Short mmCIF file of C-alpha atoms and ligand atoms in Angstrom, two decimals:
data_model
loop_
_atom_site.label_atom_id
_atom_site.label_comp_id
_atom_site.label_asym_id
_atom_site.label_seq_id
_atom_site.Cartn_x
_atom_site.Cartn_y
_atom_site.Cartn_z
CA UNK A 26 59.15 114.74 -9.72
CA UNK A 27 60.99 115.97 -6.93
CA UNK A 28 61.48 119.99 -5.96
CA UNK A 29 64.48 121.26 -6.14
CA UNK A 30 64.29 124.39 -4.21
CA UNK A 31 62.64 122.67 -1.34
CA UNK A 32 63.69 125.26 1.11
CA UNK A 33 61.49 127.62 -0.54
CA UNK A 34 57.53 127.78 -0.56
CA UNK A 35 55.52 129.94 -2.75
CA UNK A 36 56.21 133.30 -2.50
CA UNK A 37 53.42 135.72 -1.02
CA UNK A 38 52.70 138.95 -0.25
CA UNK A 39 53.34 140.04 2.88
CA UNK A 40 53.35 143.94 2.78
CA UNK A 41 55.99 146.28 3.83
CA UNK A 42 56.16 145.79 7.45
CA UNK A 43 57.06 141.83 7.07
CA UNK A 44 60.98 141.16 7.43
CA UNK A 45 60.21 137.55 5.79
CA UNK A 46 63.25 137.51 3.19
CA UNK A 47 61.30 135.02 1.10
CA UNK A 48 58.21 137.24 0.52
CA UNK A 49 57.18 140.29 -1.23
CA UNK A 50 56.90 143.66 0.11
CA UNK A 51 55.51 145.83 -2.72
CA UNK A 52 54.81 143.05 -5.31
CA UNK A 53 50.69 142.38 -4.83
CA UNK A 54 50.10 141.10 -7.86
CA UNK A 55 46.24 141.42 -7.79
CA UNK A 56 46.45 145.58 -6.16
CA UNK A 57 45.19 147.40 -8.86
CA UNK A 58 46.98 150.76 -10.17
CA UNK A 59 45.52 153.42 -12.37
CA UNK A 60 42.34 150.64 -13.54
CA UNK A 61 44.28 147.77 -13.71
CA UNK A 62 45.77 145.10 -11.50
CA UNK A 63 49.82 145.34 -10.71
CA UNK A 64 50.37 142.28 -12.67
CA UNK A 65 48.78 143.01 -15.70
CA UNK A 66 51.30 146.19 -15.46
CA UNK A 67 54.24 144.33 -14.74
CA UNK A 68 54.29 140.98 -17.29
CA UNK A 69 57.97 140.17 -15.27
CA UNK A 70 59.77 137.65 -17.13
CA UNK A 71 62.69 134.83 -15.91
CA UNK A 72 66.23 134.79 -17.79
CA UNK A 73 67.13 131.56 -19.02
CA UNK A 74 70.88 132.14 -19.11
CA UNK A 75 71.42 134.09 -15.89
CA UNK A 76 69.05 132.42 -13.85
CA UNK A 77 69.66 128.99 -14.73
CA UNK A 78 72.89 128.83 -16.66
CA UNK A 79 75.58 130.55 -14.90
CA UNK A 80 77.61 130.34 -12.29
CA UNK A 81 79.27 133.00 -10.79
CA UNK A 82 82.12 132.88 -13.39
CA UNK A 83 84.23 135.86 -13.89
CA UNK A 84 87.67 136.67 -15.48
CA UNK A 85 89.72 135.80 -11.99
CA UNK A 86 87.58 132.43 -11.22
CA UNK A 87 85.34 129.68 -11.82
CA UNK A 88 82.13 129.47 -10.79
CA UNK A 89 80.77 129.74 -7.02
CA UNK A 90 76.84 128.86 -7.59
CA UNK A 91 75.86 124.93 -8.35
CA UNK A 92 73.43 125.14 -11.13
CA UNK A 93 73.78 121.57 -11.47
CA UNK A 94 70.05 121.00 -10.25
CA UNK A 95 71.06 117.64 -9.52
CA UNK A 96 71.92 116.34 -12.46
CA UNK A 97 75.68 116.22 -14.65
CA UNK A 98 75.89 119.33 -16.81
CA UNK A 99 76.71 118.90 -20.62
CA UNK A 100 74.29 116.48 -21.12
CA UNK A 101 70.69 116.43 -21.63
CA UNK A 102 69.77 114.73 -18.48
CA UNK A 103 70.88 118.61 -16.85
CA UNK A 104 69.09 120.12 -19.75
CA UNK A 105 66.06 119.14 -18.72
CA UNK A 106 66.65 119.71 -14.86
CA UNK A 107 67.27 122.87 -15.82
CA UNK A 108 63.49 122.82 -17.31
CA UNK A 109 62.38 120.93 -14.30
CA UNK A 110 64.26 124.00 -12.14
CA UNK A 111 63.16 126.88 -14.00
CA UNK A 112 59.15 126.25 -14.28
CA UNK A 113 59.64 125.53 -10.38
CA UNK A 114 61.02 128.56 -9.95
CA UNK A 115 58.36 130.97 -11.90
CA UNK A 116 55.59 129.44 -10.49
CA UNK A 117 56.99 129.82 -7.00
CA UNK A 118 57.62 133.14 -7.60
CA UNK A 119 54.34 134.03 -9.83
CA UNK A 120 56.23 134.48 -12.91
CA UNK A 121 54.79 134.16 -15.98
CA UNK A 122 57.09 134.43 -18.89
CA UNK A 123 60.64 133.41 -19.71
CA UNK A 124 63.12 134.40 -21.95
CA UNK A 125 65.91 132.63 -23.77
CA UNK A 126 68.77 131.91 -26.02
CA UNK A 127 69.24 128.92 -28.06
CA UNK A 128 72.39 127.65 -26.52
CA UNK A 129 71.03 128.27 -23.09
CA UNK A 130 68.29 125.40 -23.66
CA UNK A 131 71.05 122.37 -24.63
CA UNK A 132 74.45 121.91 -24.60
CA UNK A 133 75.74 123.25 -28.10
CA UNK A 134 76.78 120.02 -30.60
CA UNK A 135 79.90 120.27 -32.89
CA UNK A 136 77.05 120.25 -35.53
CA UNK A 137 74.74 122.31 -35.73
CA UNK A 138 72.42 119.37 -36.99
CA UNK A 139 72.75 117.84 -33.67
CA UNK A 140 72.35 120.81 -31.90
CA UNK A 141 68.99 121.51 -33.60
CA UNK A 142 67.94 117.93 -32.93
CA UNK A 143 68.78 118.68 -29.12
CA UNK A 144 66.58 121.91 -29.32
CA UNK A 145 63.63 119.85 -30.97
CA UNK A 146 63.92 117.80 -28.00
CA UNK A 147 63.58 119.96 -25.04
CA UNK A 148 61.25 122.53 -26.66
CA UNK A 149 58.88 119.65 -26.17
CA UNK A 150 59.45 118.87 -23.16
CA UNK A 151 59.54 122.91 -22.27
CA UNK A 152 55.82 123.03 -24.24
CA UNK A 153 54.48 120.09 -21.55
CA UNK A 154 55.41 122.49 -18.94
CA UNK A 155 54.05 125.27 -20.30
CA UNK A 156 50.78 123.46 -21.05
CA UNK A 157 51.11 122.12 -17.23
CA UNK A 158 51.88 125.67 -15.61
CA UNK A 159 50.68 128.46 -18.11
CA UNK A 160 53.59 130.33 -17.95
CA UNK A 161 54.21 131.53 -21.57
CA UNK A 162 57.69 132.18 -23.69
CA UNK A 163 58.31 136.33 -23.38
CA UNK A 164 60.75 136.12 -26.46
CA UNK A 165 63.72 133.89 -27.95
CA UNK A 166 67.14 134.97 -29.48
CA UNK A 167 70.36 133.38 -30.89
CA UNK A 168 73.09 133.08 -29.25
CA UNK A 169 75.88 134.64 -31.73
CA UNK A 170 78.61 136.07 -29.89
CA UNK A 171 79.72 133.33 -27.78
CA UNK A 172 80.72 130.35 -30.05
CA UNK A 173 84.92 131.78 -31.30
CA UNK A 174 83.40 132.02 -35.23
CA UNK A 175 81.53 134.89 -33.93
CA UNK A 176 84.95 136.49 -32.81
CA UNK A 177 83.76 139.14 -36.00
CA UNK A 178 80.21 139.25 -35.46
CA UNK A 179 77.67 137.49 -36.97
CA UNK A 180 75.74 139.41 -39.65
CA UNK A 181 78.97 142.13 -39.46
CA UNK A 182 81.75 138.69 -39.88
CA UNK A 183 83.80 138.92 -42.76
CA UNK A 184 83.05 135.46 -43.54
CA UNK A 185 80.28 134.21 -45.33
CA UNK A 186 80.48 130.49 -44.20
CA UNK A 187 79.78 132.04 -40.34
CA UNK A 188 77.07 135.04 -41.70
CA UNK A 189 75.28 131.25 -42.81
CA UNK A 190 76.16 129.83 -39.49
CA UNK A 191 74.18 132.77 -37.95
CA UNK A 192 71.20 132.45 -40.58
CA UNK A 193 70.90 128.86 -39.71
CA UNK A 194 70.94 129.69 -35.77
CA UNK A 195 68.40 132.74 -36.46
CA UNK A 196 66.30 129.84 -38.14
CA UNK A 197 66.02 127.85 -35.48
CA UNK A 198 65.39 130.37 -33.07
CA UNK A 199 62.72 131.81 -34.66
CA UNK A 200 61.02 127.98 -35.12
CA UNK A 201 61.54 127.42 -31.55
CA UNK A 202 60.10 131.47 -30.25
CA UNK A 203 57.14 130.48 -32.58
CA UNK A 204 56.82 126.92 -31.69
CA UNK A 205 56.85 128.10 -27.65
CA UNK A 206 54.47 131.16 -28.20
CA UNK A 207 57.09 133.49 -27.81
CA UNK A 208 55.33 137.28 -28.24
CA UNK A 209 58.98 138.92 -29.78
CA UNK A 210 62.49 137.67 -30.94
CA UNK A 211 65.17 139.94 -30.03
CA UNK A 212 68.94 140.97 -31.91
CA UNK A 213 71.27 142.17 -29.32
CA UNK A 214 74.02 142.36 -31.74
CA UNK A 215 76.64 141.66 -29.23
CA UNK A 216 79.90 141.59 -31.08
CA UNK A 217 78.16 143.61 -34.30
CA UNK A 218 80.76 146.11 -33.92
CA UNK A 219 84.66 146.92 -34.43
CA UNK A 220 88.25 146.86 -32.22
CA UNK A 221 89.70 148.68 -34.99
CA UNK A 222 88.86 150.59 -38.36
CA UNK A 223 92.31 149.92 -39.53
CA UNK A 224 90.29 146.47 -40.83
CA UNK A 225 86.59 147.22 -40.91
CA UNK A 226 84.51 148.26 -43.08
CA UNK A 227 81.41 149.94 -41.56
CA UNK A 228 79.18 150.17 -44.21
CA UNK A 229 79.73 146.93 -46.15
CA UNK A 230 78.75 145.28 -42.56
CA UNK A 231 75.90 147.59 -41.20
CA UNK A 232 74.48 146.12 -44.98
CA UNK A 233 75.37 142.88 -44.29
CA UNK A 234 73.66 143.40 -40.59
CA UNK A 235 70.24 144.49 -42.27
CA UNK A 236 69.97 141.49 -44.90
CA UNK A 237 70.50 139.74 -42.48
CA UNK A 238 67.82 140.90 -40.35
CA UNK A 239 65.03 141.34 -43.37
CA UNK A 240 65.66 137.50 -44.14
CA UNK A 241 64.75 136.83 -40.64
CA UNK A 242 61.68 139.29 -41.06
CA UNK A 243 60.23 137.46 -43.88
CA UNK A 244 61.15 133.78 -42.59
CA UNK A 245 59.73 134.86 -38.97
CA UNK A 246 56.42 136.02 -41.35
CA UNK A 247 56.55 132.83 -43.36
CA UNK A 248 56.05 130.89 -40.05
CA UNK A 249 53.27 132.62 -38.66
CA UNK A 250 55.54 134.87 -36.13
CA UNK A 251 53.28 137.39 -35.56
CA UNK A 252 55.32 139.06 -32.62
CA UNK A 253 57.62 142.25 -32.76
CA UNK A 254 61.32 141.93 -33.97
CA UNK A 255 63.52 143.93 -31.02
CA UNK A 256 66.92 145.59 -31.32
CA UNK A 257 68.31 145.49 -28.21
CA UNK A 258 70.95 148.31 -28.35
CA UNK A 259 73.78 148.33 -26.08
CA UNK A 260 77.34 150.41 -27.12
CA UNK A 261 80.32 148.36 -26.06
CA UNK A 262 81.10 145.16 -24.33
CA UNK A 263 82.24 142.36 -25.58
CA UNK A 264 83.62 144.96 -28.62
CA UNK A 265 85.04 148.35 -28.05
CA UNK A 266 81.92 149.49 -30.46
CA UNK A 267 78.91 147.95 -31.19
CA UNK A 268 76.75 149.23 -33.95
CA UNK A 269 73.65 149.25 -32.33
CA UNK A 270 75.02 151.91 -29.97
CA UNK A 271 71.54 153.66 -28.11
CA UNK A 272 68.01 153.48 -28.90
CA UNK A 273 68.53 156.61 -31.56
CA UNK A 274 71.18 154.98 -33.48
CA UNK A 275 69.52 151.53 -33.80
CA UNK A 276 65.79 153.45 -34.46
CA UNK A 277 67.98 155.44 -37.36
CA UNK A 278 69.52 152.20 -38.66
CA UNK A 279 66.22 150.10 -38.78
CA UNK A 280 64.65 153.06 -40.99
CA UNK A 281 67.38 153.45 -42.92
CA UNK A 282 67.12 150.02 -44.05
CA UNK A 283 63.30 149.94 -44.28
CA UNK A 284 63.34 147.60 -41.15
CA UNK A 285 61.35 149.71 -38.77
CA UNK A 286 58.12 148.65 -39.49
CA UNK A 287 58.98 145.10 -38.07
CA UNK A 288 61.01 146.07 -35.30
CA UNK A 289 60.90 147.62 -32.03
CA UNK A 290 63.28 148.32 -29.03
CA UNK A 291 64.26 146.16 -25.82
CA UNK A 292 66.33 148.58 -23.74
CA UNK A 293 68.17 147.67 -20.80
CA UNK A 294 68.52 149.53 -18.31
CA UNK A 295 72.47 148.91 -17.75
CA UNK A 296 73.20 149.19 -21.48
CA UNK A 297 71.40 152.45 -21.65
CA UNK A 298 73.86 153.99 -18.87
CA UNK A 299 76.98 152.18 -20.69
CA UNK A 300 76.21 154.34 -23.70
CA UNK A 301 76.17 157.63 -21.34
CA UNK A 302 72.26 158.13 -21.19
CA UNK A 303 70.23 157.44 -18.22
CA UNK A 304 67.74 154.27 -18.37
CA UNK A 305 64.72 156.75 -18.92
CA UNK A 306 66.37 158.51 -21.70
CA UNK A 307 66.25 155.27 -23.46
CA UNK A 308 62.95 154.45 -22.85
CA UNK A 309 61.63 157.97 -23.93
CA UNK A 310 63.84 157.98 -27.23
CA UNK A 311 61.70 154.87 -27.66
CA UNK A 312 58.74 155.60 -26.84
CA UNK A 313 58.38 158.86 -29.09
CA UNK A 314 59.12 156.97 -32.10
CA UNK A 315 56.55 154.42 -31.55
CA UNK A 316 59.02 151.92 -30.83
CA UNK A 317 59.37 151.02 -26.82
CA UNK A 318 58.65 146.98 -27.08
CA UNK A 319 60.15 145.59 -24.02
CA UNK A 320 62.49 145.41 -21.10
CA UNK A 321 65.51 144.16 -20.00
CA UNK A 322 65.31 145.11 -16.29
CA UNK A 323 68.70 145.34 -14.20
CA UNK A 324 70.39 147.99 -13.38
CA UNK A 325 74.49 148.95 -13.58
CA UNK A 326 77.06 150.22 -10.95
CA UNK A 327 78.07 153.94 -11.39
CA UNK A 328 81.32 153.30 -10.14
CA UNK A 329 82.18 150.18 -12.41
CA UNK A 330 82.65 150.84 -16.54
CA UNK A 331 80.51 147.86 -17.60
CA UNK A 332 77.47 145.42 -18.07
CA UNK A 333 77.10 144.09 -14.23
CA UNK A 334 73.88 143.24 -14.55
CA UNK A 335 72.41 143.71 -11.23
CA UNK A 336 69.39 143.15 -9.90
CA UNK A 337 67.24 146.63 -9.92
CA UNK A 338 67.27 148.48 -6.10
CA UNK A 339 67.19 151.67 -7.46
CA UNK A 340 63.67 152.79 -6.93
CA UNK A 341 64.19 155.97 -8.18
CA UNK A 342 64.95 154.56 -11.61
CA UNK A 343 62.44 151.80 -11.89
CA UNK A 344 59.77 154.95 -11.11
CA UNK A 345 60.98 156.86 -13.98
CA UNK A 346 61.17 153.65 -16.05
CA UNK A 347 57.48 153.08 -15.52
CA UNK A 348 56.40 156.68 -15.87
CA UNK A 349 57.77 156.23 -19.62
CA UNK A 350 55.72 153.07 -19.46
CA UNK A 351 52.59 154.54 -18.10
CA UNK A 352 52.70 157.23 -19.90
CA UNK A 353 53.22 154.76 -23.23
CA UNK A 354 50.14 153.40 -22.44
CA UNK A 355 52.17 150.10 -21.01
CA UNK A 356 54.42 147.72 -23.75
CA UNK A 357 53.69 145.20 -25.90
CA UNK A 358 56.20 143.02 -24.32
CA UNK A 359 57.37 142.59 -20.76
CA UNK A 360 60.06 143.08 -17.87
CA UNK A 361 63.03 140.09 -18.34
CA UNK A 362 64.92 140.27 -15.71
CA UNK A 363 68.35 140.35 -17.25
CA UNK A 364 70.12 140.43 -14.13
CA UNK A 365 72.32 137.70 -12.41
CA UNK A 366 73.21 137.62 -8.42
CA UNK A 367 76.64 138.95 -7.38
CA UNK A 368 79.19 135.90 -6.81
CA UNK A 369 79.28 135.64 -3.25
CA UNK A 370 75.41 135.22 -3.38
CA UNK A 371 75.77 132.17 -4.69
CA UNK A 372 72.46 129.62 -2.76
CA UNK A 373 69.32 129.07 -3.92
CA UNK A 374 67.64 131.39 -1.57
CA UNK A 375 69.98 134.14 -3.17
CA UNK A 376 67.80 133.68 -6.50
CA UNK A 377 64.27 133.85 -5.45
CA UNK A 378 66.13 137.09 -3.14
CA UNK A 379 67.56 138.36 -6.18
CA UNK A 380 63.75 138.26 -8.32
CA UNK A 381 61.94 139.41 -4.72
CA UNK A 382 64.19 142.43 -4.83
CA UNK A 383 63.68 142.97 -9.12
CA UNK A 384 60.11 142.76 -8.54
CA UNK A 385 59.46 144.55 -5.85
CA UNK A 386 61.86 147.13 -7.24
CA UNK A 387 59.73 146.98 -10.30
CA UNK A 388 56.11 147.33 -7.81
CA UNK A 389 57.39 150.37 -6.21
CA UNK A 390 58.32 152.01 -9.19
CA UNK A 391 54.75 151.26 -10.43
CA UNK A 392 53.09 152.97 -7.20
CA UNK A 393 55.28 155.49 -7.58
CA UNK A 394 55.19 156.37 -11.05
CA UNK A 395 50.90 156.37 -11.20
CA UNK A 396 51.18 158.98 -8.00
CA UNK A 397 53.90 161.37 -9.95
CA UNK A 398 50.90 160.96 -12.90
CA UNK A 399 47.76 161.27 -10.44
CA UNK A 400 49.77 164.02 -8.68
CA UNK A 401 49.58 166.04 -12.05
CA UNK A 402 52.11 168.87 -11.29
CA UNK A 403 54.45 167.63 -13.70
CA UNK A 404 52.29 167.21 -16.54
CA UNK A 405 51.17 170.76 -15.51
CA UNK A 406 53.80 172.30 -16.13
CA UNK A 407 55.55 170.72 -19.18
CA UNK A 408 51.84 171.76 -20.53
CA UNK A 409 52.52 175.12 -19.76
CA UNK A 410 55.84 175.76 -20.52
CA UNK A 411 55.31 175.09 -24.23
CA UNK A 412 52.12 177.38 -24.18
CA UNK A 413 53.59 180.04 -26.75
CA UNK A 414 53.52 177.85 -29.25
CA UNK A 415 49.65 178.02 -28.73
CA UNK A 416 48.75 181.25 -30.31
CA UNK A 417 50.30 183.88 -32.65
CA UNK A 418 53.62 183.67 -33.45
CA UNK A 419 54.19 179.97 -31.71
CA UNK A 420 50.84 178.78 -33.29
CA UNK A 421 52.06 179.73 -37.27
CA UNK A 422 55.45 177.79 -36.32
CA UNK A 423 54.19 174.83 -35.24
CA UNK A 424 51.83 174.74 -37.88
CA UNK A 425 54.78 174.79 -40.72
CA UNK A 426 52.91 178.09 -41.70
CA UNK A 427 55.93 180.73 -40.99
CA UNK A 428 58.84 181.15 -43.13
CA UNK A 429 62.40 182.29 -41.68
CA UNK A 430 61.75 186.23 -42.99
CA UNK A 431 58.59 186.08 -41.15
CA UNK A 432 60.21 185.14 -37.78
CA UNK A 433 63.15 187.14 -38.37
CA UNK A 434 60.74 190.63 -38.94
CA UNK A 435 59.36 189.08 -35.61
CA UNK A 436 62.07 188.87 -34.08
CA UNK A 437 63.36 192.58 -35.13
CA UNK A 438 60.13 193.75 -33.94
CA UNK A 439 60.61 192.79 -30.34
CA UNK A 440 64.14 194.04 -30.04
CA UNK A 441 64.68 191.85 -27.12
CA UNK A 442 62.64 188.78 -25.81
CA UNK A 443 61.65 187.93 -22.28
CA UNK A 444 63.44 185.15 -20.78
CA UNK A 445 61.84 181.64 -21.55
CA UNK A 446 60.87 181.31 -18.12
CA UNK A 447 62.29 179.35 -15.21
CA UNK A 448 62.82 175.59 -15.62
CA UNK A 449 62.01 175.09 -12.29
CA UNK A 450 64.56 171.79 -11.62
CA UNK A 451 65.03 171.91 -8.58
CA UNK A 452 61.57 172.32 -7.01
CA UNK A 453 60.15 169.06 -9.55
CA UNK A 454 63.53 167.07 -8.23
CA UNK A 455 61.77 168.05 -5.26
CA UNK A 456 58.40 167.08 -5.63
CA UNK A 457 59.72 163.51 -6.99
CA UNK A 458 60.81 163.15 -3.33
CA UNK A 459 58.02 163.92 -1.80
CA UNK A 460 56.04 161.64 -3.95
CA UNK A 461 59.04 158.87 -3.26
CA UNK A 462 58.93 159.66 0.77
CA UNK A 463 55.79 160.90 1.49
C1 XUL B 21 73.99 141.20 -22.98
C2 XUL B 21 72.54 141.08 -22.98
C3 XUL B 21 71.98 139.85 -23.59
C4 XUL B 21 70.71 140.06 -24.33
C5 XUL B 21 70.23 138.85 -25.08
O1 XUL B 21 74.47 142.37 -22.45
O2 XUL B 21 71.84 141.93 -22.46
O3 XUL B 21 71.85 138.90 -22.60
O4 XUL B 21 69.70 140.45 -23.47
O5 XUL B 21 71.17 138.34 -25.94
CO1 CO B 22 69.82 142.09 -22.14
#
């Protein structure tokens, strides 16, 4: 078979002082941080549907990038280049997991039997090349928010004949994550949400979202998916609200509707910031409830209200993102790389740039995050700025062995308390610079 990206070798690394644009600067996949080696840290995963499926399309024009990959798109024939392109591309690039939606694999058939058939079809021929390369499936998902009978949602529609629609492309999803390997299946519930409450109604959908989602718990079981179940939340865009608004609201949902036992998060880093929080806050939301699963790592544009999906840069970010992942004790799943090139990068060069840049975006965040933990003076001091709650009066609260009287005769007794101490913010944004710059 020929290559298609002949213009680019395997990519190495080449350390910081190389200008090579097709090499990595930070990514050394063997260095080994805090016991273990970067890549074991960093389980970076390709985008099906970015990477390989789209073009450059936007609401004022058609596409600038030729994902043709030599072959005419619709058919099968380009279904499988796009196979052919894709495992060429992680293993250049030292990938080793890939993510994807069902419609991303094959073009999508008026019937859904044909469709299926198509999927049957190139999950084999995706499972040679996985057999070929080792790279492994990071997690699967249904596309149901693209196809017009998803205009309402899919679990939230108001029609039952398209809530089966969904089932049936749940269904196959969840065959094809467990037939590829696939270690989670995600929900981003991306038109689960209203325009209007002049015609919703909320609560008969939010149920109609979560028996949804159990059926696809105990099918997934049924099968042998062992894997986690993610909620991906994100709070608008494509609808003006989506249900699954932040990490908190979708954690709230999932154990309202005994679903959290299944289920974990996949926060993105741009969807985070969309709902008003930063990436970290996300990640720590998660992360405290047990539920931080996996990644979707790209980052947004202050100055722009929505989902760009850019590749990460900011280093100051991906550090804080993988202090919440260090200090998690790493995640179960991985780092997709939900992130597309802007339209004017539009060659083949501009894709391995745009993963070079992700991952070493991702590498330096690593370094940087184990020397903010090694460095200790954070740790240090959110230690000691909880201490009252060690002894006396602190230790009977937090040991549910206080009543309000008690705290309030306390309280009386002091008169006046000290001030809670200094928070200090400006000298630990501080020494977060000096570990960044030093
Ligand atoms: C959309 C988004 C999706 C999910 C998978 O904003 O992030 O691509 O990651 O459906
Ligand atoms: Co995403």
């Amino acid at each position: 078979m020929s290559e298609i990206f002949e213009s680019v070798g395997k990519i190495q690394y080449e350390g910081a002082d190389s200008k090579n644009a097709l090499a990595f600067h930070y990514y050394d996949p063997e260095r080994m941080i805090m016991g273990k080696p970067m890549k074991e840290h960093l389980p970076f995963a390709m985008a099906w549907w970015h990477n390989l499926c789209a073009t450059g399309v936007d609401m004022f024009g058609r596409g600038s990038a030729d994902k043709s990959f030599g072959a005419k798109e619709g058919t099968m024939e380009h279904a499988k280049a796009k196979v052919d392109a894709g495992f060429e591309f992680m293993e250049k690039l030292g990938i080793e997991y890939f993510c994807f939606h069902d419609v991303d694999l094959v073009p999508e058939a008026d019937d859904i039997k044909e469709t299926n058939r198509r999927l049957d079809e190139i999950s084999d021929y995706m499972l040679e090349k996985m057999k070929e390369t080792n790279i492994k499936c990071l997690w699967g998902t249904a596309n149901m928010f693209g196809n017009p009978r998803f205009m309402n949602g899919a679990g939230s529609t108001n029609s039952a004949d398209v809530y089966c629609f969904a089932a049936a492309q749940i269904k196959k999803a969840l065959d094809l994550t467990v037939k590829l390997g696939g270690k989670g299946y995600v929900f981003w519930g991306g038109r689960e949400g209203y325009e209007t409450l002049l015609n919703t109604d909320v609560k008969f959908e939010q149920e109609n979202i979560a028996r949804l989602m159990r059926m696809a718990v105990a099918y997934g079981r049924s099968i042998g998916f062992t894997g986690d179940f993610y909620i991906e939340p994100k709070p608008k865009e494509p609808m003006k609200h989506q249900y699954d608004f932040d990490a908190a609201t979708a954690i709230g949902f999932l154990r309202q509707y005994g679903l959290d036992k299944d289920f974990k998060m996949n926060i993105e880093a741009n969807h985070a910031t969309l709902a008003g929080h930063t990436f970290q806050h996300d990640l720590r939301i998660s992360a405290i409830n047990g539920m931080l699963g996996s990644i979707d790592a790209n980052q947004g544009d202050s100055l722009l209200g929505w989902d760009t999906d850019e590749f990460p840069f900011n280093v100051y970010e991906s550090t804080m993102c993988m202090y919440e992942v260090l200090k998690n004790g790493g995640i179960t799943g991985g780092f997709n790389f939900d992130a597309k090139t802007r339209r004017p990068s539009y060659t083949k060069e501009d894709m391995f740039a745009g993963y070079i840049l992700g991952m070493d975006t991702f590498a330096l965040g690593l370094i940087k995050a184990a020397e903010l933990i090694e460095d200790g003076r954070i740790d240090d001091f959110i230690r000691e700025r909880y201490l009252s709650y060690q002894s006396g009066i602190g230790a009977k609260i937090i040991s549910d062995s206080t009543s309000l009287e008690e705290l309030s005769a306390y309280a009386e007794r002091l008169g006046a308390p000290d001030l809670p101490g200094s928070g200090r913010q400006e000298y630990f944004e501080g020494v977060v610079n000096q570990i960044l710059f030093h």
